PDB file of C-alpha atoms in Angstrom:
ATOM      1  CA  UNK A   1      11.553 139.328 165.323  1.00 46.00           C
ATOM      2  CA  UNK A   2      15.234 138.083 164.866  1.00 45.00           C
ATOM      3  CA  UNK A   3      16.328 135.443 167.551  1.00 48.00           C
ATOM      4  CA  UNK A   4      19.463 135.630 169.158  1.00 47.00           C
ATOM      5  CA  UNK A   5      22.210 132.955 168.414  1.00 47.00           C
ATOM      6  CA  UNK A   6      25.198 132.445 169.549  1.00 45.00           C
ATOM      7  CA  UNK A   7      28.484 133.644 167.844  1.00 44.00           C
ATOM      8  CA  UNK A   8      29.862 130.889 165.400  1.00 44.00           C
ATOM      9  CA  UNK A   9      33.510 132.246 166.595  1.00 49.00           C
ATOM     10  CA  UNK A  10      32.599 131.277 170.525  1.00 47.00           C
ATOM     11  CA  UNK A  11      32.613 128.222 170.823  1.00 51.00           C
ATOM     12  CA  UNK A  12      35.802 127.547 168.255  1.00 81.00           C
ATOM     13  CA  UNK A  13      37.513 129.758 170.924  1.00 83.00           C
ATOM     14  CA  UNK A  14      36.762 128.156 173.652  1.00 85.00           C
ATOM     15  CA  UNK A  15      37.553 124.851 172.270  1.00 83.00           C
ATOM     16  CA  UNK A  16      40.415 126.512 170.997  1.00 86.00           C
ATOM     17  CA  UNK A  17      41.577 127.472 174.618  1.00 88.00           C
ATOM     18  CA  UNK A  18      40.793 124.858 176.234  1.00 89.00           C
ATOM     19  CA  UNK A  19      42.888 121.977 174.197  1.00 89.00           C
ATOM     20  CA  UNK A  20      45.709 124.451 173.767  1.00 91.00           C
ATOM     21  CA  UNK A  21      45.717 124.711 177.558  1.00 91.00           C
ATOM     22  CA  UNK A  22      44.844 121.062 177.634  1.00 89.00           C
ATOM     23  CA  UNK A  23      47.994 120.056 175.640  1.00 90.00           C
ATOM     24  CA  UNK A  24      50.430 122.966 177.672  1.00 92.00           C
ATOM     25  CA  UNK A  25      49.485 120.882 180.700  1.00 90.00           C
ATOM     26  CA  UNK A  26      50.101 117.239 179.300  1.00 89.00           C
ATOM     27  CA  UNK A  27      53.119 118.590 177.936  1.00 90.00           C
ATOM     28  CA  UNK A  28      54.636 120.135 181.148  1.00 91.00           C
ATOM     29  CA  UNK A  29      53.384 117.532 183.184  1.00 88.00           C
ATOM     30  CA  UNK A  30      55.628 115.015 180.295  1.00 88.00           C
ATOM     31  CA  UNK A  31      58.349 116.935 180.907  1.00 90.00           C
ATOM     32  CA  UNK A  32      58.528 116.598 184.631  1.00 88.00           C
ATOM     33  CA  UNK A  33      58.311 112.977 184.197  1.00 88.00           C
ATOM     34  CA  UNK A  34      62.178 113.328 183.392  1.00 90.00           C
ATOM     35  CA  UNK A  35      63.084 114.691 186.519  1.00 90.00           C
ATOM     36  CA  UNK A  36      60.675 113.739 189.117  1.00 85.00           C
ATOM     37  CA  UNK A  37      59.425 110.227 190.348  1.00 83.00           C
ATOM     38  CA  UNK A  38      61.587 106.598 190.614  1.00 83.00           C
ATOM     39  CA  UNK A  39      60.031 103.878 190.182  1.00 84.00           C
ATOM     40  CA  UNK A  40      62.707 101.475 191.985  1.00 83.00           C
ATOM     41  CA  UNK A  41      61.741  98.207 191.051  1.00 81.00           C
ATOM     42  CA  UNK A  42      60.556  97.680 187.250  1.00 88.00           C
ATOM     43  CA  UNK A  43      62.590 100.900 186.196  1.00 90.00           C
ATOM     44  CA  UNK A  44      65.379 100.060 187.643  1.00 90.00           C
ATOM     45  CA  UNK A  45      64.913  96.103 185.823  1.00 92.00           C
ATOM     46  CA  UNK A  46      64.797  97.954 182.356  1.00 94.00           C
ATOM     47  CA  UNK A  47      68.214 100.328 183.007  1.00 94.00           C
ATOM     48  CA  UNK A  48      69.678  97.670 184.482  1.00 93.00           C
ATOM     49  CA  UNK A  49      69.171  95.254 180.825  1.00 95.00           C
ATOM     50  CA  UNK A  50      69.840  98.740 179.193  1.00 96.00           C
ATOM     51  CA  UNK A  51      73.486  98.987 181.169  1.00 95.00           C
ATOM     52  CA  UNK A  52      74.252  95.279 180.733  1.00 95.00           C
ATOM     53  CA  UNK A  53      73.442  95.672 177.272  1.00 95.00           C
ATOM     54  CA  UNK A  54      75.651  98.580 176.532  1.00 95.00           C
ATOM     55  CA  UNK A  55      78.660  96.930 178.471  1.00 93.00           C
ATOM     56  CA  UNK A  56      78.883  93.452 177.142  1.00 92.00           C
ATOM     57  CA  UNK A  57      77.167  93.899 173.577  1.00 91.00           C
ATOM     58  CA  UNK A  58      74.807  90.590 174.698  1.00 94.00           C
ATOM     59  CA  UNK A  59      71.510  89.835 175.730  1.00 95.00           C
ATOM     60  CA  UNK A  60      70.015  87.623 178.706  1.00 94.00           C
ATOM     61  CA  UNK A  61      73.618  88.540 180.701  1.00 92.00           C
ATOM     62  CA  UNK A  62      71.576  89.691 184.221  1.00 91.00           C
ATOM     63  CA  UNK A  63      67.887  88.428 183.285  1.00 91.00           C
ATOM     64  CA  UNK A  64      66.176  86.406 181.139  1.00 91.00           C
ATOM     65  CA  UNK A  65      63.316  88.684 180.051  1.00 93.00           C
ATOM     66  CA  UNK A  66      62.479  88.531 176.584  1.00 92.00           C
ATOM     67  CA  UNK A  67      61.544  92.556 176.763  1.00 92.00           C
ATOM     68  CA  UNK A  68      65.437  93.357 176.875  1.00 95.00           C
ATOM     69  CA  UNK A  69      65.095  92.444 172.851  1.00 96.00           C
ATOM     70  CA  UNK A  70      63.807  95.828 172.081  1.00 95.00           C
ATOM     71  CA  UNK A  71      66.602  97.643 173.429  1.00 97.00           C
ATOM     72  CA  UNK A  72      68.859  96.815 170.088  1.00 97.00           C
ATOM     73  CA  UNK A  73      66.903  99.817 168.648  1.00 97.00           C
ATOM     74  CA  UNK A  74      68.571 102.441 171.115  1.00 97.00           C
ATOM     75  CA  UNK A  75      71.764 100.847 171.552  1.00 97.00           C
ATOM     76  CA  UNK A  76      73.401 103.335 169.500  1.00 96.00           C
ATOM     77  CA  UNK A  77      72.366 106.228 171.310  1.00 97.00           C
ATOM     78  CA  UNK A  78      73.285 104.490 175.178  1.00 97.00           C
ATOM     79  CA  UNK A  79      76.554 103.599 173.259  1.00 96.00           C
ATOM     80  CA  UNK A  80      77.484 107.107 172.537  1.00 96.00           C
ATOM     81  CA  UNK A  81      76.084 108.053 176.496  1.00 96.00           C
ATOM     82  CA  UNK A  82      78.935 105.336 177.641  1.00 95.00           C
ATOM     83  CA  UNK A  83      81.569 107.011 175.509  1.00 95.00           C
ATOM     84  CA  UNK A  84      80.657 110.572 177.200  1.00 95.00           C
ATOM     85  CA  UNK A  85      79.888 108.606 180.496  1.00 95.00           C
ATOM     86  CA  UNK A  86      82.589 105.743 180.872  1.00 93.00           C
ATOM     87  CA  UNK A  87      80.979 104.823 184.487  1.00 91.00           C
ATOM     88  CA  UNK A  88      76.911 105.323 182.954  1.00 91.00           C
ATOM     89  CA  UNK A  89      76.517 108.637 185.301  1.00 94.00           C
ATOM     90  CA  UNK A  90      72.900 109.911 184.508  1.00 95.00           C
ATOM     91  CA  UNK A  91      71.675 106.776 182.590  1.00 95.00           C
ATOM     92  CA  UNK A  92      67.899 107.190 184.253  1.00 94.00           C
ATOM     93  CA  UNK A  93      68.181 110.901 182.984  1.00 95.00           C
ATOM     94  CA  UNK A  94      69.697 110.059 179.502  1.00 97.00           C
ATOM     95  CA  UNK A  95      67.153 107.441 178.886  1.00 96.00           C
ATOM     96  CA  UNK A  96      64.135 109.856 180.198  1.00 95.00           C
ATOM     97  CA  UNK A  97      65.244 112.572 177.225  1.00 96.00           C
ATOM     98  CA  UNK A  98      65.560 110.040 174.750  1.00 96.00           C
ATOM     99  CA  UNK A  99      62.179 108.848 175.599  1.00 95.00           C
ATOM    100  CA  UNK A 100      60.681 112.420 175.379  1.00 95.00           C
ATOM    101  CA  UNK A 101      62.965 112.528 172.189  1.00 95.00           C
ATOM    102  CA  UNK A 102      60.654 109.954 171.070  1.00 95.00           C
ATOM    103  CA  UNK A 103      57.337 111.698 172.133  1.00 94.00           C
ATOM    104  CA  UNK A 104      58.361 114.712 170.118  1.00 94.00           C
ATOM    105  CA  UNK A 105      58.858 112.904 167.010  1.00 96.00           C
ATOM    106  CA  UNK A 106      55.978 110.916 167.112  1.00 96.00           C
ATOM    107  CA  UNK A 107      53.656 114.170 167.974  1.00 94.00           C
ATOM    108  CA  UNK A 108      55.452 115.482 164.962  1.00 94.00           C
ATOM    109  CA  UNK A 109      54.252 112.745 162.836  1.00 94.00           C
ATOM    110  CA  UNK A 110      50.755 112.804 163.946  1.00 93.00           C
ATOM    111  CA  UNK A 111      50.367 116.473 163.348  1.00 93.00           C
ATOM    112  CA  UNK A 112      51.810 116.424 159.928  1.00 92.00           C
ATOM    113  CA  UNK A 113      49.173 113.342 159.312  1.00 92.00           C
ATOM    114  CA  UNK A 114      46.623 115.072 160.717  1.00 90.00           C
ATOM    115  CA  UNK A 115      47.314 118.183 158.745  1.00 89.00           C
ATOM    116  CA  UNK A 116      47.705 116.537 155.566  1.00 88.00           C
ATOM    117  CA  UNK A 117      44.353 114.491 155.986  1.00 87.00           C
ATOM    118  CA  UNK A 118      42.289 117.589 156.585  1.00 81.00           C
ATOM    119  CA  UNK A 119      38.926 117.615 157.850  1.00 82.00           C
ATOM    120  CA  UNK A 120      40.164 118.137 161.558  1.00 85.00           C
ATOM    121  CA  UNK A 121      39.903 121.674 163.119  1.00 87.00           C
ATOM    122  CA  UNK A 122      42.796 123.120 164.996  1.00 90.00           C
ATOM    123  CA  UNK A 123      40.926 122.363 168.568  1.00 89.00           C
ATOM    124  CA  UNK A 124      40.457 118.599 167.220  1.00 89.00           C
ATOM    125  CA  UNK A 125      44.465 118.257 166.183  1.00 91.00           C
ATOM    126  CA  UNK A 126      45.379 119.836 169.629  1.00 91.00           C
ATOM    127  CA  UNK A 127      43.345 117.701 171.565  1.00 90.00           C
ATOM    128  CA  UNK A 128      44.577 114.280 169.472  1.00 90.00           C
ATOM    129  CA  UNK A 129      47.696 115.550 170.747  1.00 91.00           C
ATOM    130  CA  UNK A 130      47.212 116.149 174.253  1.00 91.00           C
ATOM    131  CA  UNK A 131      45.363 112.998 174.906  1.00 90.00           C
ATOM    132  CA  UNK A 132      48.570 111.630 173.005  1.00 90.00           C
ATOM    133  CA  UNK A 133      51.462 113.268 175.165  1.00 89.00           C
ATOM    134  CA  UNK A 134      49.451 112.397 178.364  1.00 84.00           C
ATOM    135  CA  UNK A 135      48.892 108.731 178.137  1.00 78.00           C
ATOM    136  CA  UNK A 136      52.096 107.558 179.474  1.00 70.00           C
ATOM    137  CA  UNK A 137      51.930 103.333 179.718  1.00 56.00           C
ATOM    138  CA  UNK A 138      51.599 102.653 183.344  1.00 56.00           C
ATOM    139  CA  UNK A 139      52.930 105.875 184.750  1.00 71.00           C
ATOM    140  CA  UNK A 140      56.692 104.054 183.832  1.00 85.00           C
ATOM    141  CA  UNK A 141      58.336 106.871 182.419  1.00 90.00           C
ATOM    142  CA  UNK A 142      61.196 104.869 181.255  1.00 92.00           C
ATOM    143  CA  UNK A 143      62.449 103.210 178.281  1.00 94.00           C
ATOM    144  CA  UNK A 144      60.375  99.581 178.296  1.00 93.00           C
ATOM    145  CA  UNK A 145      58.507  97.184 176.409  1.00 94.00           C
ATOM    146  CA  UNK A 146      55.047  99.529 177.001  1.00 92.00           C
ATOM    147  CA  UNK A 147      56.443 102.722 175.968  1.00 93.00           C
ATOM    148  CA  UNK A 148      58.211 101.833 173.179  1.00 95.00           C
ATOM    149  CA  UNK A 149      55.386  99.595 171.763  1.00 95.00           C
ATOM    150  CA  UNK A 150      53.039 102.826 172.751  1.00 94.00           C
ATOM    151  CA  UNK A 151      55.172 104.656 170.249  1.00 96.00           C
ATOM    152  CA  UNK A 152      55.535 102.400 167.184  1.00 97.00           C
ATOM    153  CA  UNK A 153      51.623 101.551 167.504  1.00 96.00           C
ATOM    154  CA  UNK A 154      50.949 105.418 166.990  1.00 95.00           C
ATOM    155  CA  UNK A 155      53.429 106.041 164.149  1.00 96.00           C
ATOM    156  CA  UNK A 156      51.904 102.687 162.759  1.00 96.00           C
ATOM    157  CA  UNK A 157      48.603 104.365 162.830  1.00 94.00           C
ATOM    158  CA  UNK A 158      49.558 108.014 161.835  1.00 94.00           C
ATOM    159  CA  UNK A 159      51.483 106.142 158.696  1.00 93.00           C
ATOM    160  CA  UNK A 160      48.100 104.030 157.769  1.00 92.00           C
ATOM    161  CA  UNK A 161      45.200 106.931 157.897  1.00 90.00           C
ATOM    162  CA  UNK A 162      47.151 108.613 154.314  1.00 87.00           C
ATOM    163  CA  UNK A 163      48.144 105.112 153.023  1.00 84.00           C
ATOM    164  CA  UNK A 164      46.049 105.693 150.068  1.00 80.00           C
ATOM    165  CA  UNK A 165      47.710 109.383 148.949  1.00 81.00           C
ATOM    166  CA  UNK A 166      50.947 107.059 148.571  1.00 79.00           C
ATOM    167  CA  UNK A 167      52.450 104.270 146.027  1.00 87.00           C
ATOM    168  CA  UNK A 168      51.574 101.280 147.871  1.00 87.00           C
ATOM    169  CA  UNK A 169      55.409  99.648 148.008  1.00 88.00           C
ATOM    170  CA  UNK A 170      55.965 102.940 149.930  1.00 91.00           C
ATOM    171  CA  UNK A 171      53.462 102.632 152.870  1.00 91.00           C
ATOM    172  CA  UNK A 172      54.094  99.029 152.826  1.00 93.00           C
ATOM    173  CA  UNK A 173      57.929  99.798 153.235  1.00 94.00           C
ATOM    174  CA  UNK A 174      57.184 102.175 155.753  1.00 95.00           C
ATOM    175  CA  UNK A 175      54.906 100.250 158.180  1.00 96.00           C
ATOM    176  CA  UNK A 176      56.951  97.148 157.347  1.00 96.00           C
ATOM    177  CA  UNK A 177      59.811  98.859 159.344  1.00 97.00           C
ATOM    178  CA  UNK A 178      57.726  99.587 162.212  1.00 97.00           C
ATOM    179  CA  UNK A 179      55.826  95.993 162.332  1.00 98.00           C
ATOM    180  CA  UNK A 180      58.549  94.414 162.256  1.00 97.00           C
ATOM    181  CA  UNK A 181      60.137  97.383 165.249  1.00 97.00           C
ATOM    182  CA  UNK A 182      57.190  96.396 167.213  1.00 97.00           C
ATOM    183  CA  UNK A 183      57.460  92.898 166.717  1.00 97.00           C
ATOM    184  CA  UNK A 184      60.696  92.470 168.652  1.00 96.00           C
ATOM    185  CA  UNK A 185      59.574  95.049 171.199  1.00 96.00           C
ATOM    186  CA  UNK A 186      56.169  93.812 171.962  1.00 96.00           C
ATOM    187  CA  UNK A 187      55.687  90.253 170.065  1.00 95.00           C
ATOM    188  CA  UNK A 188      51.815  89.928 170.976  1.00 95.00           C
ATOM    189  CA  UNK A 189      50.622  93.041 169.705  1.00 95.00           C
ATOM    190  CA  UNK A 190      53.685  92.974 166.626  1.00 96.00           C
ATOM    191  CA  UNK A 191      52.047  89.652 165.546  1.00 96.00           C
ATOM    192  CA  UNK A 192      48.338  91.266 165.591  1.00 96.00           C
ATOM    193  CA  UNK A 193      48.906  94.333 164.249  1.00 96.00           C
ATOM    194  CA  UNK A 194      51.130  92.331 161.021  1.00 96.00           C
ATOM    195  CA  UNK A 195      47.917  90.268 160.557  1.00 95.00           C
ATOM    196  CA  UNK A 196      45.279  92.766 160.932  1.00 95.00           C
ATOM    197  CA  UNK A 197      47.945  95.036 158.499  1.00 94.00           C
ATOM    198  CA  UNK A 198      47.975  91.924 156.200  1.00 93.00           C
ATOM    199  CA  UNK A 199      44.033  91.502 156.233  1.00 93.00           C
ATOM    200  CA  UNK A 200      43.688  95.217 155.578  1.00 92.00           C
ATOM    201  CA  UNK A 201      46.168  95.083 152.328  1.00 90.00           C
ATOM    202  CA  UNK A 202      44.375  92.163 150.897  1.00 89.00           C
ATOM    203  CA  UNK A 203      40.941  93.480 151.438  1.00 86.00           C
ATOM    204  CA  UNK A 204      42.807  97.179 149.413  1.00 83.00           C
ATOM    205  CA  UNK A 205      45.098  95.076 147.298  1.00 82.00           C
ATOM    206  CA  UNK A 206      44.323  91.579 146.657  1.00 82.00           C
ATOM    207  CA  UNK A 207      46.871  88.707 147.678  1.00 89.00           C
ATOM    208  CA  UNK A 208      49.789  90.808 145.872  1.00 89.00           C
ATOM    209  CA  UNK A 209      49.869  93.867 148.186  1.00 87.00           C
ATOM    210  CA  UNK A 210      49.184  91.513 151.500  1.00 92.00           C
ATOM    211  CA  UNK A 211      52.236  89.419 150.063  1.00 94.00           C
ATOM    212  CA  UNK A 212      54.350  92.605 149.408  1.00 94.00           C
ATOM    213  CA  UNK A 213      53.850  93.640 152.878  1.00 95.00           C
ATOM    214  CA  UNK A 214      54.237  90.723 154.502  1.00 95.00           C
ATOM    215  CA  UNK A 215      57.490  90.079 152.518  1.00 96.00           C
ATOM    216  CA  UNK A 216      58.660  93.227 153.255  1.00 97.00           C
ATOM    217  CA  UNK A 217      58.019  92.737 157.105  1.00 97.00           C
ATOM    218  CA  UNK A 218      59.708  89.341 156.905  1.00 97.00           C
ATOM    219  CA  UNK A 219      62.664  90.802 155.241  1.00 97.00           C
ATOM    220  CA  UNK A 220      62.688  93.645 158.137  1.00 97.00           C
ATOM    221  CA  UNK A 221      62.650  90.700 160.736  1.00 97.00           C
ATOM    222  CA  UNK A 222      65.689  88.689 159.157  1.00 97.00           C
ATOM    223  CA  UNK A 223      67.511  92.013 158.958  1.00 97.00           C
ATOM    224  CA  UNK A 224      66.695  92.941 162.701  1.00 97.00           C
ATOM    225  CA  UNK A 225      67.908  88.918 163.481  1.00 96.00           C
ATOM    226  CA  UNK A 226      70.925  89.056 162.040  1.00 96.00           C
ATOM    227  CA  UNK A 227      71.989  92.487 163.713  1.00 96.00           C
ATOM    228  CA  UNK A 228      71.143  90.888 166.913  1.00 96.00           C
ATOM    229  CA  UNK A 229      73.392  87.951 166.025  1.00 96.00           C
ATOM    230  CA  UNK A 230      76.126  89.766 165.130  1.00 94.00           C
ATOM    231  CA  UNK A 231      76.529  91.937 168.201  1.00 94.00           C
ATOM    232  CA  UNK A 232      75.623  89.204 170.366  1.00 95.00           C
ATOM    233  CA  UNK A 233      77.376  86.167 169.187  1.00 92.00           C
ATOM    234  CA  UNK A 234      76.729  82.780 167.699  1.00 90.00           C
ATOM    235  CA  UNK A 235      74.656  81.146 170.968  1.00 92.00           C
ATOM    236  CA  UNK A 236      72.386  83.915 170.232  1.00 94.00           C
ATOM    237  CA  UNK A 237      69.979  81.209 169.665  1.00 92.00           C
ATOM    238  CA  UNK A 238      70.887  79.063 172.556  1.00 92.00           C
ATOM    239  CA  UNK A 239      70.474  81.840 174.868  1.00 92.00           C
ATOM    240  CA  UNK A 240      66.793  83.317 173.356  1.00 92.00           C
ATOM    241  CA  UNK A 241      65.407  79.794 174.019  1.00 92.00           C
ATOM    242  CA  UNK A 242      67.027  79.419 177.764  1.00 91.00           C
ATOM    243  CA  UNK A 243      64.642  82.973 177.976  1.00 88.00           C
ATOM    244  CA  UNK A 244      61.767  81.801 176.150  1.00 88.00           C
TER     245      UNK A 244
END
């Protein structure tokens, strides 16, 4: 006597559904992150570096926190806000888009990834992708040291799972960039990732590829230096130990 089992396609449905509604949710709930909630005190700290930033072209000119570093990344983009908004009107809202500017390319990169690896089921990619758009770094939706280091240490991990379906210069290139990104934005977890990056290319590569990476991550750091110099000045130095 046949035994009843249950329809392969039910269960793919339901998990189907349920991530789909899963990431619908984390994505409208990201979305009125940019409208809704102020967070008056460490929000208002990074805008404020952000604004002092954009009007005097130097760093450490209201604080000393070392975090104002990794705004040299989206200076262009608050530059071009202060030439359409002379006295910084909606700064908190331009900042929020360009932070949910950043979500959406990042989800983009870690669905192409996860498309190109294969192996993962439609449900599984949704769900990667929900859990991704709702983990917002201390509830801070705002342009900071978290979620901008929450960023760069997903695209470093969506650019390392296919590492080996590229020419190793060109993943090396590529997460030398954002090492050396994260670096400047977070240094504790820049400096871990470059060594556990470094480990991983010598265990794949032998000394050469952990020396081509490295290299190009130290090249990425001078580069990143020496824009910071020029747009702040000569005492750059002088005024990066006074924070330090």
């Amino acid at each position: 006597m046949p035994t009843s089992r249950p329809s392969p396609r039910g269960p793919s449905r339901v998990a189907l559904s349920l991530t789909a509604f899963g990431l619908l949710a984390a994505t409208l709930w990201l979305i009125s992150r940019v409208f809704l909630g102020l967070d008056f005190s460490d929000e208002m700290q990074y805008y404020g570096e952000i604004a002092s930033l954009t009007r005097s072209g130097k760093f450490f000119q209201i604080d000393l926190f070392l975090q104002q570093l990794g705004y040299v990344f989206v200076l262009p983009f608050f530059k071009v806000h202060a030439l359409l908004f002379p006295d910084q009107s909606y700064l908190v809202l331009f900042g929020r888009l360009l932070l949910l500017g950043g979500y959406v390319a990042v989800g983009g990169l870690v669905w192409r990834v996860s498309a190109r690896l294969g192996g993962f089921s439609l449900a599984q990619r949704l769900a990667g992708l929900a859990a991704f758009v709702g983990s917002v770094p201390f509830l801070i939706f705002a342009l900071s040291y978290n979620s901008m280091a929450y960023l760069l240490v997903v695209a470093i991990v969506a650019v390392a799972l296919p590492r080996d379906r590229n020419p190793f210069w060109r993943y090396a290139a590529t997460i030398a960039a954002l090492l050396a990104a994260l670096t400047f934005v977070y240094p504790p977890a820049g400096l871990a990732l470059i060594l556990l990056a470094g480990v991983e290319a010598h265990g794949r590569h032998d000394w050469r590829g952990a020396l081509q990476l490295l290299s190009f991550t130290a090249l990425d750091g001078l580069l990143i230096l020496g824009v910071m110099i020029g747009l702040h000045g000569l005492d750059f130095g002088r005024d990066l130990l006074v924070g330090i």
